[in-house]
mmCIF file of C-alpha atoms in Angstrom:
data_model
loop_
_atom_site.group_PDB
_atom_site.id
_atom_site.type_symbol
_atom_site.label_atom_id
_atom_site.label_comp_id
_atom_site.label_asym_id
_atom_site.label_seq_id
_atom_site.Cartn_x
_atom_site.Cartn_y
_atom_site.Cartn_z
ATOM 1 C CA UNK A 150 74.412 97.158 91.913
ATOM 2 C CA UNK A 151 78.323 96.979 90.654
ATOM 3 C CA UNK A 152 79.640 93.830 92.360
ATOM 4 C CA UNK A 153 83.235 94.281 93.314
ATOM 5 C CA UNK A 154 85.440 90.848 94.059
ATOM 6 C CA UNK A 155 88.197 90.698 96.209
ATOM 7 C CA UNK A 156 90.870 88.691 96.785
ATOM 8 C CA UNK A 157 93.239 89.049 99.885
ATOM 9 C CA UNK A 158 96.494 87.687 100.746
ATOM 10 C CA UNK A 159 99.014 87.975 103.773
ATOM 11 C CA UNK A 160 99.368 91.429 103.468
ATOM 12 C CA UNK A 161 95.814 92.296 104.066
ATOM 13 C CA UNK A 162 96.273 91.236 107.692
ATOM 14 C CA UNK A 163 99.703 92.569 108.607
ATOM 15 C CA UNK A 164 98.549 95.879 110.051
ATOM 16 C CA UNK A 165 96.524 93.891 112.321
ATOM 17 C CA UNK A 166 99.792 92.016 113.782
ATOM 18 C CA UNK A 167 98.559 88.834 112.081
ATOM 19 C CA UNK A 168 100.513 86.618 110.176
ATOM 20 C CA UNK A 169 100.628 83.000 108.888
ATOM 21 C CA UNK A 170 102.652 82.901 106.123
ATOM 22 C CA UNK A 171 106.574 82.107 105.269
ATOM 23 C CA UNK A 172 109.058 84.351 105.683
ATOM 24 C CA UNK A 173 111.982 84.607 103.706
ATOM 25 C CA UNK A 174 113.555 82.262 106.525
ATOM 26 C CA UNK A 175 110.986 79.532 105.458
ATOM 27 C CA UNK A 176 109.461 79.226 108.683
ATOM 28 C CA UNK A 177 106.053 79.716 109.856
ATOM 29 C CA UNK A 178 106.122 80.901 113.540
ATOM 30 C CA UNK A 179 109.362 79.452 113.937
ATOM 31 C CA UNK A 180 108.174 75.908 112.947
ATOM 32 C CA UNK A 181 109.321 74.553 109.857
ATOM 33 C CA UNK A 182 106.401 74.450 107.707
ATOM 34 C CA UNK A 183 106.643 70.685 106.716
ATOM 35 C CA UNK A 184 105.961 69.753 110.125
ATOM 36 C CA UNK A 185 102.562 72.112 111.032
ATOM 37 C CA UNK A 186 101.364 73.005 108.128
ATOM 38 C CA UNK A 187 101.500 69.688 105.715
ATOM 39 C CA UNK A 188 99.087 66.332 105.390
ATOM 40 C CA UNK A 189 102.463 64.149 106.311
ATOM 41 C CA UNK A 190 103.362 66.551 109.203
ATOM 42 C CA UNK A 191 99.908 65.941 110.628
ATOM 43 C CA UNK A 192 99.919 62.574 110.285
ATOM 44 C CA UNK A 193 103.274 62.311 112.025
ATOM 45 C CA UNK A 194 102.723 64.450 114.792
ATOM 46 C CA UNK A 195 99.046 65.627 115.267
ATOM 47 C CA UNK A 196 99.655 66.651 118.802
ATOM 48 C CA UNK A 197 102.258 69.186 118.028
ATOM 49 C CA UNK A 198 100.305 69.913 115.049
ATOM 50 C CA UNK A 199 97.123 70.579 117.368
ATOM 51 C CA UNK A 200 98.938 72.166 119.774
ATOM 52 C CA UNK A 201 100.736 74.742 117.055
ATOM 53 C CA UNK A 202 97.372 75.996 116.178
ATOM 54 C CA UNK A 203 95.838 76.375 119.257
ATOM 55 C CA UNK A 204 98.312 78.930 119.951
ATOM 56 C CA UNK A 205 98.218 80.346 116.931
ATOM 57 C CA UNK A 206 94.342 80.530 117.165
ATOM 58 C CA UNK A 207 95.242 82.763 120.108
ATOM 59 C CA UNK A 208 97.413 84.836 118.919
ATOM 60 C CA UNK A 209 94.305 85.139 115.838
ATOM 61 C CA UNK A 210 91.482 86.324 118.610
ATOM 62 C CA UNK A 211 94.204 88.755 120.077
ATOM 63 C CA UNK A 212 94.387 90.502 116.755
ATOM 64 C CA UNK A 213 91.482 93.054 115.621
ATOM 65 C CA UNK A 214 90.152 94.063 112.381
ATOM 66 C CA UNK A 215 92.108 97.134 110.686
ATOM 67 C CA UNK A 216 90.817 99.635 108.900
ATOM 68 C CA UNK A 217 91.729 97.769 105.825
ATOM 69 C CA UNK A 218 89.015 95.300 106.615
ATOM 70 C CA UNK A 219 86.539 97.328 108.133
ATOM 71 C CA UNK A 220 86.603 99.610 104.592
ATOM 72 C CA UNK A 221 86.283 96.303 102.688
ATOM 73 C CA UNK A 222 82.938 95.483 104.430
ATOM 74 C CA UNK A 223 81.841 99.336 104.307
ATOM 75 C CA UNK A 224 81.404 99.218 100.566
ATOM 76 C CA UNK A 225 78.486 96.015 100.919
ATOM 77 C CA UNK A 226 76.627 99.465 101.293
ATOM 78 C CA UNK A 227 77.049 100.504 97.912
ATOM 79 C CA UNK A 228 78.253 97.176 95.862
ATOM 80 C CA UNK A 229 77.586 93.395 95.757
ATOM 81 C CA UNK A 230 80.654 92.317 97.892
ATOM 82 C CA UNK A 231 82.168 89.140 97.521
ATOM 83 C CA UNK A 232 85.650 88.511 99.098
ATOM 84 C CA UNK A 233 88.094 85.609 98.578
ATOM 85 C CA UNK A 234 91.010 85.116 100.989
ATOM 86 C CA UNK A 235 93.601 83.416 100.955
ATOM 87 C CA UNK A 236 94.226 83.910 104.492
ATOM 88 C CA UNK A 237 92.987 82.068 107.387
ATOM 89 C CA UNK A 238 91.692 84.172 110.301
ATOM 90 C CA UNK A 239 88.105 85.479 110.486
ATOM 91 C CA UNK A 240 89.744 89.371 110.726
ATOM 92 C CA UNK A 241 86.871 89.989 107.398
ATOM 93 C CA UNK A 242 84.122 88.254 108.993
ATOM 94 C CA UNK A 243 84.821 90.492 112.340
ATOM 95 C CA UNK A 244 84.927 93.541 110.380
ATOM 96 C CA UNK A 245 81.488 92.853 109.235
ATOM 97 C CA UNK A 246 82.260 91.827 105.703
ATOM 98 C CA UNK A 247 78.998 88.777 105.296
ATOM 99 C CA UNK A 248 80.278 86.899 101.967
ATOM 100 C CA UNK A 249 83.702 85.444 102.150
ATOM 101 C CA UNK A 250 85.608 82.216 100.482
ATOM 102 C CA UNK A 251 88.371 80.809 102.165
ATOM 103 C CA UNK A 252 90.559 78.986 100.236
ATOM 104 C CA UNK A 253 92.533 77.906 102.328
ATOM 105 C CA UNK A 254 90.610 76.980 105.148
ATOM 106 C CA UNK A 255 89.667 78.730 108.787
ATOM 107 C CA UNK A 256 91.914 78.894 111.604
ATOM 108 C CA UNK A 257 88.741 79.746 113.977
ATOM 109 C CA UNK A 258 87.377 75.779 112.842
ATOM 110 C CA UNK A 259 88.104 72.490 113.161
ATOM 111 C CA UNK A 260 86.642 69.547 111.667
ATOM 112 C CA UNK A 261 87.258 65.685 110.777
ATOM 113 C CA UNK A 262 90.866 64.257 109.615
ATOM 114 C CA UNK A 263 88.931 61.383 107.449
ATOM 115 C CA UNK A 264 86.908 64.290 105.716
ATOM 116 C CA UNK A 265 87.676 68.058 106.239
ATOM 117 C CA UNK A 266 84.634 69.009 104.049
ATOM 118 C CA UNK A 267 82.334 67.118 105.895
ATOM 119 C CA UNK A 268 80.201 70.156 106.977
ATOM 120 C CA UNK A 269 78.528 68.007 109.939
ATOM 121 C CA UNK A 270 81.932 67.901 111.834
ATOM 122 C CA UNK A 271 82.808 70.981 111.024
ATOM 123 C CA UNK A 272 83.090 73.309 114.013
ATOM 124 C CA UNK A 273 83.874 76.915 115.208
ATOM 125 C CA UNK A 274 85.644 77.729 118.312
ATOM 126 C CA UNK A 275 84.644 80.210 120.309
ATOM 127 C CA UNK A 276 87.114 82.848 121.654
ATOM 128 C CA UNK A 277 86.696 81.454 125.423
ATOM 129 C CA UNK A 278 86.780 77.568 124.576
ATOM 130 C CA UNK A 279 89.827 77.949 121.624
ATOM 131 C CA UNK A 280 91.728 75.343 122.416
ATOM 132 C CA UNK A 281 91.747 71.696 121.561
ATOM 133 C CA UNK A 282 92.865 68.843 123.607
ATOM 134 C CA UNK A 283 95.083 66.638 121.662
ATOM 135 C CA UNK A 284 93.530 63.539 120.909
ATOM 136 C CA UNK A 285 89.803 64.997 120.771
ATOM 137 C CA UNK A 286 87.356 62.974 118.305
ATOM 138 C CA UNK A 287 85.476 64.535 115.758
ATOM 139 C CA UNK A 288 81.396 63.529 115.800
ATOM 140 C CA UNK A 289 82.461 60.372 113.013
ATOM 141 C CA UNK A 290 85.581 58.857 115.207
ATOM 142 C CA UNK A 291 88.803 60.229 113.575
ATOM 143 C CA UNK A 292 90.822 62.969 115.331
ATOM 144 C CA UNK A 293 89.705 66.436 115.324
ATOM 145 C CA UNK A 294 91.894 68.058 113.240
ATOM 146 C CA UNK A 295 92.279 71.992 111.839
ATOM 147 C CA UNK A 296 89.901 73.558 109.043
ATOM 148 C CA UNK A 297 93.139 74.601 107.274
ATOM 149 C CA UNK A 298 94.068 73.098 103.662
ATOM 150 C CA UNK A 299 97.816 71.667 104.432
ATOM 151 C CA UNK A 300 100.456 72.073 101.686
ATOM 152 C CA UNK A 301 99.737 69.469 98.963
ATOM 153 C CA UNK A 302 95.905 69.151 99.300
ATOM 154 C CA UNK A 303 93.316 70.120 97.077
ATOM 155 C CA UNK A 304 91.999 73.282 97.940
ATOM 156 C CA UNK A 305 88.010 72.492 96.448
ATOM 157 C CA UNK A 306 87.000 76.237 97.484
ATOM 158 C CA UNK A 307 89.015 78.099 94.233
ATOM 159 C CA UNK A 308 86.080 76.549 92.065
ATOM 160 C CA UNK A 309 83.508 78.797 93.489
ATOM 161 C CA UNK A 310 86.254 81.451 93.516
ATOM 162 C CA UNK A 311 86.762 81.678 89.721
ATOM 163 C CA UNK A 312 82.967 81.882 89.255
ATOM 164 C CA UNK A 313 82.658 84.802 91.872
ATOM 165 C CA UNK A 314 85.884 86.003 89.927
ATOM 166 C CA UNK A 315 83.841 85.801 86.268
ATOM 167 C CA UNK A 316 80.954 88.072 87.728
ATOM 168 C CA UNK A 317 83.047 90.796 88.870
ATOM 169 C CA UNK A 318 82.428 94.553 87.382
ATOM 170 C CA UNK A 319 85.668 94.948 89.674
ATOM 171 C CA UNK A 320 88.213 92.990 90.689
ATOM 172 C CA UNK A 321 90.542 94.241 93.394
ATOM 173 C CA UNK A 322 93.642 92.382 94.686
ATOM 174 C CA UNK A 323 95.122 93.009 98.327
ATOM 175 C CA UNK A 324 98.093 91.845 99.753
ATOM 176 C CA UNK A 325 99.469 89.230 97.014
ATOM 177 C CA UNK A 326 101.399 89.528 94.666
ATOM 178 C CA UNK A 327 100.080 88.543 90.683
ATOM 179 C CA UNK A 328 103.176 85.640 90.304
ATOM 180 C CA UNK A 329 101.628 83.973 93.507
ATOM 181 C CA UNK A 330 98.700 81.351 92.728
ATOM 182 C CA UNK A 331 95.545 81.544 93.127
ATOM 183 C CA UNK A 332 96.121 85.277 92.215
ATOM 184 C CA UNK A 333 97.366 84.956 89.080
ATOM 185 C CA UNK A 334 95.138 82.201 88.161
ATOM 186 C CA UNK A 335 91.614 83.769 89.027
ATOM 187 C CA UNK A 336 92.582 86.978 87.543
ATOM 188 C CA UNK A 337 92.364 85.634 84.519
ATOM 189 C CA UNK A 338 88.397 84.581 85.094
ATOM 190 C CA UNK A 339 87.709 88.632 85.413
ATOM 191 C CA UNK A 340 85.576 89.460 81.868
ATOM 192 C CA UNK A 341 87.719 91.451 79.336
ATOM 193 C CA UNK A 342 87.538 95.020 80.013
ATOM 194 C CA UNK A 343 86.870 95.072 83.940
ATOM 195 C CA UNK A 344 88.661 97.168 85.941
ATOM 196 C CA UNK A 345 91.417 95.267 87.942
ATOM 197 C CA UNK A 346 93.362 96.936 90.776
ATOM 198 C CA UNK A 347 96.056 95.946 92.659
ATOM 199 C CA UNK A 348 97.035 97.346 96.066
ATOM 200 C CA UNK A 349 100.383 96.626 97.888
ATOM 201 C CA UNK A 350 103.608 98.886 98.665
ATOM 202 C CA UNK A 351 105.700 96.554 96.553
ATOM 203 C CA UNK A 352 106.294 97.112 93.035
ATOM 204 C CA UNK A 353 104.243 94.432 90.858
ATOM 205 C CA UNK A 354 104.429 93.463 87.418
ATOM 206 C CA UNK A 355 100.992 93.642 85.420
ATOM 207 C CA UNK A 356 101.234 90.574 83.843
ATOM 208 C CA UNK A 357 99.978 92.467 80.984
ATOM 209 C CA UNK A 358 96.980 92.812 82.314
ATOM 210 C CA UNK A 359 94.769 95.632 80.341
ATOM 211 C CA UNK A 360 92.878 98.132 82.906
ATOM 212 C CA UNK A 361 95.060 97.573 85.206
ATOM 213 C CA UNK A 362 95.871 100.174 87.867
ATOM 214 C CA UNK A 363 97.972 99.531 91.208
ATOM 215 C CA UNK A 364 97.512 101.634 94.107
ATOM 216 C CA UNK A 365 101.598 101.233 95.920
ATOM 217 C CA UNK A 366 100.271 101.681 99.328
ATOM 218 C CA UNK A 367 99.297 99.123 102.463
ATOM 219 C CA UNK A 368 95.967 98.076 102.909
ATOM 220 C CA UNK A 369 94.464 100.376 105.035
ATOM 221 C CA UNK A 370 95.961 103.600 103.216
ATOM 222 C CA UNK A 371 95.278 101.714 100.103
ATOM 223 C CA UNK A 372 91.519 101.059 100.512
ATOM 224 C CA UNK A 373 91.169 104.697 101.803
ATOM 225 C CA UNK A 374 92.145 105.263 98.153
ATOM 226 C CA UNK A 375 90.579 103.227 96.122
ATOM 227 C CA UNK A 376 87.239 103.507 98.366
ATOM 228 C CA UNK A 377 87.030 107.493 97.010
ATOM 229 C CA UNK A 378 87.790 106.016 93.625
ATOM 230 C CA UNK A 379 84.799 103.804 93.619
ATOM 231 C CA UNK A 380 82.554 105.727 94.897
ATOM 232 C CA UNK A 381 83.112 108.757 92.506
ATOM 233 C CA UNK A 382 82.084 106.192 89.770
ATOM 234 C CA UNK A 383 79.321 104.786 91.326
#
């Protein structure tokens, strides 16, 4: 069985009405990012910080899957699916896809602020109970904080990315762009000769990448696409 790797940015989940990403205003829901989305912003203000993404965690279970997602997780039918996102909802997970990397950590979680790795304080929130009361403990005494990696951490996860990335028959690349890291840096892990595509509306340089082939549509229209493509060479 082919196994097909995909990585997903921002535009993967803007169909859904999901987004957590800058704008070309440099804010991120009309915060500036510094002050909810960075280790020194959290440490200056963890109950705005707290209370930022327990709104934004509802605005996350508000949004659905689109079809983008859903096709994503359709072809663990016929291929050996592994998906790495950049993103932080769960909008793969609730489309069914089973084997995702987050690189950037999980909106639906929350975990310790003296460890955020430390998998026995690590904690999903269910849809009903979302929100966290500012100044909650984590199980080891420090504030629970968000499962997202702040601007100007480490982001630990891109190691098992690039080997995911080195196994791929196919390597597929939704909604970021090939100048934006990781993107341009796991790409690079994908063996000589593998098929690379690329699908997003904008126009993209290749990077000089050889069998490369980008598909200028949005996710959904653009996995419709590809899917045919994929399975015809099955």
């Amino acid at each position: 069985m082919k196994k097909i790797v995909f990585l997903t940015g921002a535009g993967m989940s803007v169909e859904s009405g999901f987004k957590t990403f800058r704008g070309s205003d440099g804010l991120w829901e009309n915060y500036p990012v510094e002050q909810v989305a960075s280790h020194e912003g959290w440490l200056d203000n963890p109950t705005l910080v707290t209370n930022f993404y327990n709104m934004l965690r509802k605005k996350l279970y508000a949004a659905q899957p689109n079809e983008g997602h859903k096709l994503v997780a359709e072809l663990e039918k016929d291929f050996d699916v592994c998906v790495v996102t950049q993103n932080v909802d769960n909008l793969h997970e609730r489309a069914g896809s089973t084997h995702v990397i987050h690189l950037h950590g999980e909106l639906s979680k929350v975990c310790s602020s003296y460890d955020q790795f430390d998998e026995r304080y690590v904690r999903e929130l269910p849809e009903d109970n979302c929100e966290v009361v500012p100044g909650t403990k984590a199980g080891d005494g420090s504030l629970l904080r968000p499962f997202i990696v702040f601007f100007g951490e480490s982001v630990p996860m891109i190691g098992p990315a690039a080997e995911e990335a080195s196994n791929a028959d196919i390597f597929v690349i939704i909604g970021t762009s090939l100048n934006v890291y990781p993107a341009a840096g796991l790409v690079r892990y994908v063996p000589v000769g593998r098929p690379i595509y690329l699908i997003d509306p904008n126009p993209v340089p290749s990077g000089g990448l050889a069998n490369f082939k980008h598909i200028r549509k949005g996710a959904s229209e653009g996995m419709r696409e590809l899917r045919e493509l994929l399975l015809k060479q099955k």
